[in-house]
Amino acid sequence: MKNVKVLGSGCKKCQQTADAIQKYADDNNIDIEIEKVTDMAEIMGYGVMSTPGVVVDEVTVHAGGVPNDEQIKAILA
């Protein structure tokens, strides 16, 4: 199981990111656990200055916008 953290203030784009990742995982039978991180100090600790950001298994893999399908595929690969 992959641990996926969506970093952001809880804005619409952050929710869209979490929803898109969950949908892709569901559609492709990928077992993930999604966590939303809204604490700015914790977000900055991952080196993310532009949200939404995505962290998979404690590695920052995306920042600054809603990832598209190809990006999500790479994120969960």
N, CA, C and O atoms as CSV, one atom per row, in Angstrom:
chain,resi,resn,atom,element,x,y,z
A,1,MET,N,N,0.838,-1.178,0.000
A,1,MET,CA,C,0.000,0.000,0.000
A,1,MET,C,C,0.884,1.242,0.000
A,1,MET,O,O,1.824,1.365,0.785
A,2,LYS,N,N,0.549,2.157,-0.906
A,2,LYS,CA,C,1.279,3.423,-0.974
A,2,LYS,C,C,0.589,4.444,-0.075
A,2,LYS,O,O,-0.638,4.523,-0.020
A,3,ASN,N,N,1.410,5.223,0.627
A,3,ASN,CA,C,0.887,6.325,1.430
A,3,ASN,C,C,1.026,7.592,0.602
A,3,ASN,O,O,2.133,7.978,0.228
A,4,VAL,N,N,-0.100,8.237,0.318
A,4,VAL,CA,C,-0.123,9.443,-0.508
A,4,VAL,C,C,-0.608,10.602,0.341
A,4,VAL,O,O,-1.670,10.535,0.959
A,5,LYS,N,N,0.178,11.658,0.365
A,5,LYS,CA,C,-0.213,12.873,1.082
A,5,LYS,C,C,-0.450,13.973,0.063
A,5,LYS,O,O,0.387,14.224,-0.804
A,6,VAL,N,N,-1.600,14.628,0.175
A,6,VAL,CA,C,-1.894,15.798,-0.645
A,6,VAL,C,C,-1.681,17.004,0.254
A,6,VAL,O,O,-2.347,17.163,1.277
A,7,LEU,N,N,-0.740,17.849,-0.148
A,7,LEU,CA,C,-0.359,19.004,0.656
A,7,LEU,C,C,-1.042,20.250,0.146
A,7,LEU,O,O,-0.975,20.555,-1.045
A,8,GLY,N,N,-1.704,20.978,1.042
A,8,GLY,CA,C,-2.332,22.237,0.665
A,8,GLY,C,C,-3.274,22.725,1.726
A,8,GLY,O,O,-3.496,22.065,2.741
A,9,SER,N,N,-3.823,23.886,1.481
A,9,SER,CA,C,-4.666,24.550,2.472
A,9,SER,C,C,-6.070,23.974,2.562
A,9,SER,O,O,-6.847,24.355,3.438
A,10,GLY,N,N,-6.393,23.063,1.664
A,10,GLY,CA,C,-7.759,22.534,1.627
A,10,GLY,C,C,-8.586,23.217,0.556
A,10,GLY,O,O,-9.813,23.112,0.549
A,11,CYS,N,N,-7.922,23.911,-0.342
A,11,CYS,CA,C,-8.596,24.638,-1.414
A,11,CYS,C,C,-9.202,23.675,-2.436
A,11,CYS,O,O,-9.016,22.462,-2.343
A,12,LYS,N,N,-9.915,24.218,-3.393
A,12,LYS,CA,C,-10.572,23.414,-4.424
A,12,LYS,C,C,-9.568,22.577,-5.209
A,12,LYS,O,O,-9.829,21.406,-5.484
A,13,LYS,N,N,-8.428,23.155,-5.572
A,13,LYS,CA,C,-7.421,22.419,-6.340
A,13,LYS,C,C,-6.834,21.268,-5.522
A,13,LYS,O,O,-6.506,20.217,-6.072
A,14,CYS,N,N,-6.703,21.465,-4.223
A,14,CYS,CA,C,-6.191,20.396,-3.360
A,14,CYS,C,C,-7.192,19.242,-3.324
A,14,CYS,O,O,-6.802,18.076,-3.388
A,15,GLN,N,N,-8.465,19.564,-3.223
A,15,GLN,CA,C,-9.498,18.532,-3.217
A,15,GLN,C,C,-9.567,17.814,-4.559
A,15,GLN,O,O,-9.730,16.595,-4.609
A,16,GLN,N,N,-9.442,18.578,-5.653
A,16,GLN,CA,C,-9.440,17.973,-6.989
A,16,GLN,C,C,-8.266,17.006,-7.132
A,16,GLN,O,O,-8.408,15.937,-7.725
A,17,THR,N,N,-7.113,17.379,-6.592
A,17,THR,CA,C,-5.931,16.523,-6.656
A,17,THR,C,C,-6.173,15.223,-5.900
A,17,THR,O,O,-5.896,14.141,-6.418
A,18,ALA,N,N,-6.686,15.322,-4.686
A,18,ALA,CA,C,-6.961,14.123,-3.890
A,18,ALA,C,C,-7.987,13.237,-4.582
A,18,ALA,O,O,-7.829,12.017,-4.630
A,19,ASP,N,N,-9.038,13.849,-5.119
A,19,ASP,CA,C,-10.090,13.085,-5.804
A,19,ASP,C,C,-9.555,12.387,-7.053
A,19,ASP,O,O,-9.878,11.225,-7.301
A,20,ALA,N,N,-8.743,13.086,-7.834
A,20,ALA,CA,C,-8.197,12.513,-9.072
A,20,ALA,C,C,-7.263,11.347,-8.774
A,20,ALA,O,O,-7.292,10.335,-9.474
A,21,ILE,N,N,-6.439,11.482,-7.745
A,21,ILE,CA,C,-5.522,10.402,-7.379
A,21,ILE,C,C,-6.312,9.195,-6.875
A,21,ILE,O,O,-6.007,8.059,-7.238
A,22,GLN,N,N,-7.320,9.434,-6.043
A,22,GLN,CA,C,-8.128,8.333,-5.533
A,22,GLN,C,C,-8.871,7.621,-6.663
A,22,GLN,O,O,-8.948,6.393,-6.681
A,23,LYS,N,N,-9.420,8.398,-7.608
A,23,LYS,CA,C,-10.149,7.803,-8.730
A,23,LYS,C,C,-9.215,6.945,-9.581
A,23,LYS,O,O,-9.568,5.829,-9.961
A,24,TYR,N,N,-8.027,7.463,-9.879
A,24,TYR,CA,C,-7.070,6.704,-10.682
A,24,TYR,C,C,-6.689,5.410,-9.959
A,24,TYR,O,O,-6.625,4.345,-10.574
A,25,ALA,N,N,-6.440,5.505,-8.673
A,25,ALA,CA,C,-6.071,4.322,-7.899
A,25,ALA,C,C,-7.210,3.305,-7.899
A,25,ALA,O,O,-6.973,2.111,-8.079
A,26,ASP,N,N,-8.437,3.768,-7.698
A,26,ASP,CA,C,-9.595,2.872,-7.706
A,26,ASP,C,C,-9.770,2.206,-9.068
A,26,ASP,O,O,-10.000,1.000,-9.151
A,27,ASP,N,N,-9.659,3.002,-10.138
A,27,ASP,CA,C,-9.854,2.491,-11.500
A,27,ASP,C,C,-8.791,1.475,-11.900
A,27,ASP,O,O,-9.025,0.635,-12.769
A,28,ASN,N,N,-7.616,1.553,-11.265
A,28,ASN,CA,C,-6.501,0.693,-11.646
A,28,ASN,C,C,-6.103,-0.295,-10.546
A,28,ASN,O,O,-5.022,-0.882,-10.586
A,29,ASN,N,N,-6.985,-0.466,-9.575
A,29,ASN,CA,C,-6.760,-1.426,-8.480
A,29,ASN,C,C,-5.424,-1.227,-7.781
A,29,ASN,O,O,-4.706,-2.185,-7.495
A,30,ILE,N,N,-5.105,0.038,-7.512
A,30,ILE,CA,C,-3.879,0.370,-6.782
A,30,ILE,C,C,-4.287,0.694,-5.347
A,30,ILE,O,O,-5.143,1.545,-5.109
A,31,ASP,N,N,-3.670,0.011,-4.410
A,31,ASP,CA,C,-4.007,0.170,-3.000
A,31,ASP,C,C,-3.247,1.370,-2.426
A,31,ASP,O,O,-2.025,1.333,-2.285
A,32,ILE,N,N,-3.986,2.427,-2.100
A,32,ILE,CA,C,-3.362,3.632,-1.529
A,32,ILE,C,C,-4.108,4.066,-0.275
A,32,ILE,O,O,-5.267,3.719,-0.048
A,33,GLU,N,N,-3.392,4.833,0.516
A,33,GLU,CA,C,-3.983,5.515,1.660
A,33,GLU,C,C,-3.721,6.998,1.428
A,33,GLU,O,O,-2.572,7.421,1.306
A,34,ILE,N,N,-4.798,7.789,1.368
A,34,ILE,CA,C,-4.644,9.230,1.108
A,34,ILE,C,C,-4.797,10.001,2.406
A,34,ILE,O,O,-5.689,9.742,3.215
A,35,GLU,N,N,-3.900,10.954,2.576
A,35,GLU,CA,C,-3.932,11.828,3.750
A,35,GLU,C,C,-3.823,13.266,3.256
A,35,GLU,O,O,-3.019,13.562,2.372
A,36,LYS,N,N,-4.619,14.145,3.815
A,36,LYS,CA,C,-4.542,15.564,3.452
A,36,LYS,C,C,-3.766,16.293,4.542
A,36,LYS,O,O,-4.084,16.188,5.726
A,37,VAL,N,N,-2.754,17.027,4.127
A,37,VAL,CA,C,-1.904,17.771,5.052
A,37,VAL,C,C,-2.147,19.256,4.822
A,37,VAL,O,O,-1.926,19.761,3.722
A,38,THR,N,N,-2.600,19.955,5.857
A,38,THR,CA,C,-2.911,21.378,5.721
A,38,THR,C,C,-1.989,22.268,6.564
A,38,THR,O,O,-2.038,23.492,6.444
A,39,ASP,N,N,-1.163,21.676,7.403
A,39,ASP,CA,C,-0.258,22.448,8.247
A,39,ASP,C,C,0.882,23.017,7.402
A,39,ASP,O,O,1.660,22.269,6.809
A,40,MET,N,N,0.969,24.334,7.355
A,40,MET,CA,C,1.952,24.980,6.474
A,40,MET,C,C,3.393,24.635,6.841
A,40,MET,O,O,4.235,24.503,5.953
A,41,ALA,N,N,3.689,24.489,8.117
A,41,ALA,CA,C,5.050,24.125,8.519
A,41,ALA,C,C,5.403,22.732,7.998
A,41,ALA,O,O,6.515,22.503,7.524
A,42,GLU,N,N,4.449,21.806,8.091
A,42,GLU,CA,C,4.690,20.454,7.591
A,42,GLU,C,C,4.834,20.459,6.071
A,42,GLU,O,O,5.683,19.755,5.523
A,43,ILE,N,N,4.004,21.254,5.389
A,43,ILE,CA,C,4.081,21.358,3.926
A,43,ILE,C,C,5.452,21.887,3.511
A,43,ILE,O,O,6.083,21.342,2.606
A,44,MET,N,N,5.904,22.932,4.163
A,44,MET,CA,C,7.209,23.503,3.835
A,44,MET,C,C,8.339,22.530,4.155
A,44,MET,O,O,9.394,22.578,3.523
A,45,GLY,N,N,8.128,21.649,5.128
A,45,GLY,CA,C,9.114,20.636,5.471
A,45,GLY,C,C,9.365,19.661,4.327
A,45,GLY,O,O,10.429,19.046,4.246
A,46,TYR,N,N,8.376,19.525,3.439
A,46,TYR,CA,C,8.549,18.685,2.257
A,46,TYR,C,C,9.147,19.468,1.092
A,46,TYR,O,O,9.327,18.914,0.007
A,47,GLY,N,N,9.457,20.749,1.299
A,47,GLY,CA,C,10.059,21.561,0.252
A,47,GLY,C,C,9.046,22.077,-0.758
A,47,GLY,O,O,9.426,22.531,-1.837
A,48,VAL,N,N,7.767,22.015,-0.423
A,48,VAL,CA,C,6.716,22.465,-1.331
A,48,VAL,C,C,6.397,23.923,-1.045
A,48,VAL,O,O,5.991,24.280,0.061
A,49,MET,N,N,6.587,24.757,-2.057
A,49,MET,CA,C,6.304,26.179,-1.909
A,49,MET,C,C,5.037,26.575,-2.656
A,49,MET,O,O,4.494,27.656,-2.425
A,50,SER,N,N,4.565,25.717,-3.542
A,50,SER,CA,C,3.369,25.976,-4.331
A,50,SER,C,C,2.464,24.749,-4.251
A,50,SER,O,O,2.872,23.640,-4.598
A,51,THR,N,N,1.241,24.960,-3.793
A,51,THR,CA,C,0.326,23.831,-3.603
A,51,THR,C,C,-0.678,23.759,-4.740
A,51,THR,O,O,-0.870,24.753,-5.441
A,52,PRO,N,N,-1.320,22.626,-4.947
A,52,PRO,CA,C,-1.174,21.416,-4.146
A,52,PRO,C,C,0.122,20.676,-4.441
A,52,PRO,O,O,0.669,20.728,-5.542
A,53,GLY,N,N,0.581,19.990,-3.416
A,53,GLY,CA,C,1.740,19.130,-3.564
A,53,GLY,C,C,1.338,17.696,-3.285
A,53,GLY,O,O,0.330,17.442,-2.625
A,54,VAL,N,N,2.123,16.766,-3.784
A,54,VAL,CA,C,1.848,15.350,-3.570
A,54,VAL,C,C,3.128,14.678,-3.086
A,54,VAL,O,O,4.202,14.851,-3.662
A,55,VAL,N,N,2.981,13.907,-2.011
A,55,VAL,CA,C,4.083,13.144,-1.438
A,55,VAL,C,C,3.662,11.686,-1.434
A,55,VAL,O,O,2.586,11.350,-0.939
A,56,VAL,N,N,4.508,10.808,-1.987
A,56,VAL,CA,C,4.229,9.377,-1.986
A,56,VAL,C,C,5.337,8.689,-1.201
A,56,VAL,O,O,6.517,8.806,-1.530
A,57,ASP,N,N,4.934,7.969,-0.159
A,57,ASP,CA,C,5.897,7.253,0.682
A,57,ASP,C,C,7.039,8.166,1.106
A,57,ASP,O,O,8.211,7.796,1.037
A,58,GLU,N,N,6.671,9.371,1.549
A,58,GLU,CA,C,7.586,10.380,2.097
A,58,GLU,C,C,8.541,10.990,1.073
A,58,GLU,O,O,9.553,11.581,1.451
A,59,VAL,N,N,8.234,10.856,-0.223
A,59,VAL,CA,C,9.028,11.492,-1.283
A,59,VAL,C,C,8.125,12.480,-2.020
A,59,VAL,O,O,7.063,12.102,-2.516
A,60,THR,N,N,8.545,13.741,-2.093
A,60,THR,CA,C,7.775,14.746,-2.812
A,60,THR,C,C,7.862,14.453,-4.303
A,60,THR,O,O,8.954,14.403,-4.870
A,61,VAL,N,N,6.693,14.257,-4.943
A,61,VAL,CA,C,6.674,13.868,-6.354
A,61,VAL,C,C,5.970,14.881,-7.251
A,61,VAL,O,O,6.040,14.770,-8.475
A,62,HIS,N,N,5.293,15.867,-6.663
A,62,HIS,CA,C,4.574,16.845,-7.475
A,62,HIS,C,C,4.291,18.080,-6.631
A,62,HIS,O,O,4.078,17.985,-5.423
A,63,ALA,N,N,4.292,19.237,-7.279
A,63,ALA,CA,C,3.924,20.473,-6.592
A,63,ALA,C,C,3.450,21.497,-7.612
A,63,ALA,O,O,3.930,21.538,-8.744
A,64,GLY,N,N,2.506,22.317,-7.193
A,64,GLY,CA,C,2.101,23.471,-7.979
A,64,GLY,C,C,1.049,23.221,-9.036
A,64,GLY,O,O,1.260,23.557,-10.202
A,65,GLY,N,N,-0.055,22.652,-8.670
A,65,GLY,CA,C,-1.153,22.476,-9.615
A,65,GLY,C,C,-1.736,21.079,-9.551
A,65,GLY,O,O,-1.144,20.160,-8.985
A,66,VAL,N,N,-2.909,20.943,-10.144
A,66,VAL,CA,C,-3.577,19.650,-10.183
A,66,VAL,C,C,-2.882,18.791,-11.235
A,66,VAL,O,O,-2.789,19.194,-12.395
A,67,PRO,N,N,-2.389,17.605,-10.843
A,67,PRO,CA,C,-1.713,16.753,-11.826
A,67,PRO,C,C,-2.706,16.172,-12.835
A,67,PRO,O,O,-3.852,15.877,-12.497
A,68,ASN,N,N,-2.245,16.013,-14.082
A,68,ASN,CA,C,-3.102,15.399,-15.102
A,68,ASN,C,C,-2.988,13.875,-14.994
A,68,ASN,O,O,-2.243,13.362,-14.160
A,69,ASP,N,N,-3.725,13.161,-15.835
A,69,ASP,CA,C,-3.753,11.701,-15.760
A,69,ASP,C,C,-2.371,11.074,-15.931
A,69,ASP,O,O,-2.025,10.132,-15.218
A,70,GLU,N,N,-1.584,11.591,-16.871
A,70,GLU,CA,C,-0.244,11.036,-17.090
A,70,GLU,C,C,0.648,11.261,-15.868
A,70,GLU,O,O,1.428,10.385,-15.495
A,71,GLN,N,N,0.531,12.432,-15.251
A,71,GLN,CA,C,1.309,12.707,-14.054
A,71,GLN,C,C,0.886,11.799,-12.909
A,71,GLN,O,O,1.728,11.302,-12.160
A,72,ILE,N,N,-0.421,11.582,-12.772
A,72,ILE,CA,C,-0.917,10.702,-11.713
A,72,ILE,C,C,-0.424,9.272,-11.939
A,72,ILE,O,O,-0.042,8.584,-10.993
A,73,LYS,N,N,-0.435,8.834,-13.189
A,73,LYS,CA,C,0.068,7.499,-13.535
A,73,LYS,C,C,1.522,7.372,-13.091
A,73,LYS,O,O,1.904,6.361,-12.502
A,74,ALA,N,N,2.333,8.386,-13.368
A,74,ALA,CA,C,3.743,8.363,-12.973
A,74,ALA,C,C,3.891,8.427,-11.449
A,74,ALA,O,O,4.770,7.780,-10.880
A,75,ILE,N,N,3.044,9.195,-10.804
A,75,ILE,CA,C,3.090,9.337,-9.358
A,75,ILE,C,C,2.831,7.997,-8.681
A,75,ILE,O,O,3.496,7.657,-7.703
A,76,LEU,N,N,1.879,7.243,-9.191
A,76,LEU,CA,C,1.480,5.989,-8.549
A,76,LEU,C,C,2.195,4.751,-9.101
A,76,LEU,O,O,1.944,3.630,-8.660
A,77,ALA,N,N,3.094,4.973,-10.075
A,77,ALA,CA,C,3.813,3.830,-10.688
A,77,ALA,C,C,4.761,3.181,-9.695
A,77,ALA,O,O,5.442,2.214,-10.034
